[in-house]
Amino acid sequence: MRLSLFFFSLFLLIGCGAETDSTTDANPTTNDDASSTDGEDSQDSDQEKSADSNDSTDAAGPDEQETLFVIDVRTKDEWDKGHVETAVHIPHTEIADRIGEVTEQKDAKILVYCAVGGRAGVAKKALEELGYTNVENGGGLKDVKGRFEDD
């Protein structure tokens, strides 16, 4: 169950993050230093923090550097109102078609989130159906922001 949620989140993250119009980019981060959120390399550090602080991830420990792709699968309007700074935006309805914009590695660590977790679950499932094996449903925006900004 935990693995399924992780994969769904990954799928969702990929879907949200593939749309790199103006405020998003598909720069992955490592699980090393995730405490900064001030803009320059904060995307990398935020994603690292998320991977480190989430006990629902089945991936590498703090010693191993593993890339985490954070994908916001909400609508463009929701994205524009606020999002995790390190995330990329791919609506859950586009995740299957656009995941390649973020990563094509089937074992890549992906965290997907939406408003409360429902669409993230749909995105996670879609990614898993495409063969992605390390997808996490991060839940809602508040949950994911808490992981990146607290700690």
PDB file of N, CA and C in Angstrom, residues 29-35 43-53 68:
ATOM      1  N   THR A  29      16.411  17.252  -7.737  1.00  0.00           N
ATOM      2  CA  THR A  29      17.215  17.566  -6.576  1.00  0.00           C
ATOM      3  C   THR A  29      17.753  16.290  -5.977  1.00  0.00           C
ATOM      4  N   THR A  30      18.671  16.461  -5.054  1.00  0.00           N
ATOM      5  CA  THR A  30      19.215  15.294  -4.380  1.00  0.00           C
ATOM      6  C   THR A  30      18.802  15.307  -2.931  1.00  0.00           C
ATOM      7  N   ASN A  31      18.908  14.177  -2.308  1.00  0.00           N
ATOM      8  CA  ASN A  31      18.491  13.981  -0.927  1.00  0.00           C
ATOM      9  C   ASN A  31      19.594  14.420   0.019  1.00  0.00           C
ATOM     10  N   ASP A  32      20.055  15.659  -0.092  1.00  0.00           N
ATOM     11  CA  ASP A  32      21.231  16.051   0.647  1.00  0.00           C
ATOM     12  C   ASP A  32      20.988  17.242   1.543  1.00  0.00           C
ATOM     13  N   ASP A  33      20.540  18.372   0.966  1.00  0.00           N
ATOM     14  CA  ASP A  33      20.339  19.586   1.738  1.00  0.00           C
ATOM     15  C   ASP A  33      19.039  20.216   1.307  1.00  0.00           C
ATOM     16  N   ALA A  34      17.984  20.043   2.101  1.00  0.00           N
ATOM     17  CA  ALA A  34      16.668  20.496   1.674  1.00  0.00           C
ATOM     18  C   ALA A  34      16.107  21.569   2.568  1.00  0.00           C
ATOM     19  N   SER A  35      16.948  22.344   3.206  1.00  0.00           N
ATOM     20  CA  SER A  35      16.423  23.320   4.145  1.00  0.00           C
ATOM     21  C   SER A  35      16.291  24.707   3.550  1.00  0.00           C
ATOM     22  N   GLN A  43      15.283  24.911  -5.069  1.00  0.00           N
ATOM     23  CA  GLN A  43      14.493  23.826  -5.654  1.00  0.00           C
ATOM     24  C   GLN A  43      15.168  22.507  -5.358  1.00  0.00           C
ATOM     25  N   ASP A  44      16.460  22.461  -5.541  1.00  0.00           N
ATOM     26  CA  ASP A  44      17.196  21.235  -5.276  1.00  0.00           C
ATOM     27  C   ASP A  44      17.152  20.883  -3.805  1.00  0.00           C
ATOM     28  N   SER A  45      17.392  21.853  -2.941  1.00  0.00           N
ATOM     29  CA  SER A  45      17.445  21.555  -1.526  1.00  0.00           C
ATOM     30  C   SER A  45      16.081  21.203  -0.970  1.00  0.00           C
ATOM     31  N   ASP A  46      15.030  21.813  -1.466  1.00  0.00           N
ATOM     32  CA  ASP A  46      13.683  21.494  -1.000  1.00  0.00           C
ATOM     33  C   ASP A  46      13.308  20.069  -1.350  1.00  0.00           C
ATOM     34  N   GLN A  47      13.631  19.638  -2.538  1.00  0.00           N
ATOM     35  CA  GLN A  47      13.297  18.283  -2.942  1.00  0.00           C
ATOM     36  C   GLN A  47      14.108  17.291  -2.138  1.00  0.00           C
ATOM     37  N   GLU A  48      15.345  17.639  -1.834  1.00  0.00           N
ATOM     38  CA  GLU A  48      16.163  16.764  -1.021  1.00  0.00           C
ATOM     39  C   GLU A  48      15.552  16.618   0.360  1.00  0.00           C
ATOM     40  N   LYS A  49      15.109  17.713   0.925  1.00  0.00           N
ATOM     41  CA  LYS A  49      14.519  17.685   2.250  1.00  0.00           C
ATOM     42  C   LYS A  49      13.278  16.820   2.258  1.00  0.00           C
ATOM     43  N   SER A  50      12.484  16.953   1.227  1.00  0.00           N
ATOM     44  CA  SER A  50      11.265  16.163   1.145  1.00  0.00           C
ATOM     45  C   SER A  50      11.580  14.690   1.151  1.00  0.00           C
ATOM     46  N   ALA A  51      12.571  14.298   0.422  1.00  0.00           N
ATOM     47  CA  ALA A  51      12.915  12.889   0.342  1.00  0.00           C
ATOM     48  C   ALA A  51      13.468  12.406   1.672  1.00  0.00           C
ATOM     49  N   ASP A  52      14.235  13.244   2.351  1.00  0.00           N
ATOM     50  CA  ASP A  52      14.825  12.867   3.620  1.00  0.00           C
ATOM     51  C   ASP A  52      13.809  12.766   4.739  1.00  0.00           C
ATOM     52  N   SER A  53      12.868  13.691   4.798  1.00  0.00           N
ATOM     53  CA  SER A  53      11.987  13.780   5.942  1.00  0.00           C
ATOM     54  C   SER A  53      10.727  12.951   5.816  1.00  0.00           C
ATOM     55  N   LEU A  68      14.917  13.531  -6.353  1.00  0.00           N
ATOM     56  CA  LEU A  68      13.482  13.539  -6.078  1.00  0.00           C
ATOM     57  C   LEU A  68      12.825  14.545  -7.008  1.00  0.00           C
TER      58      LEU A  68
END
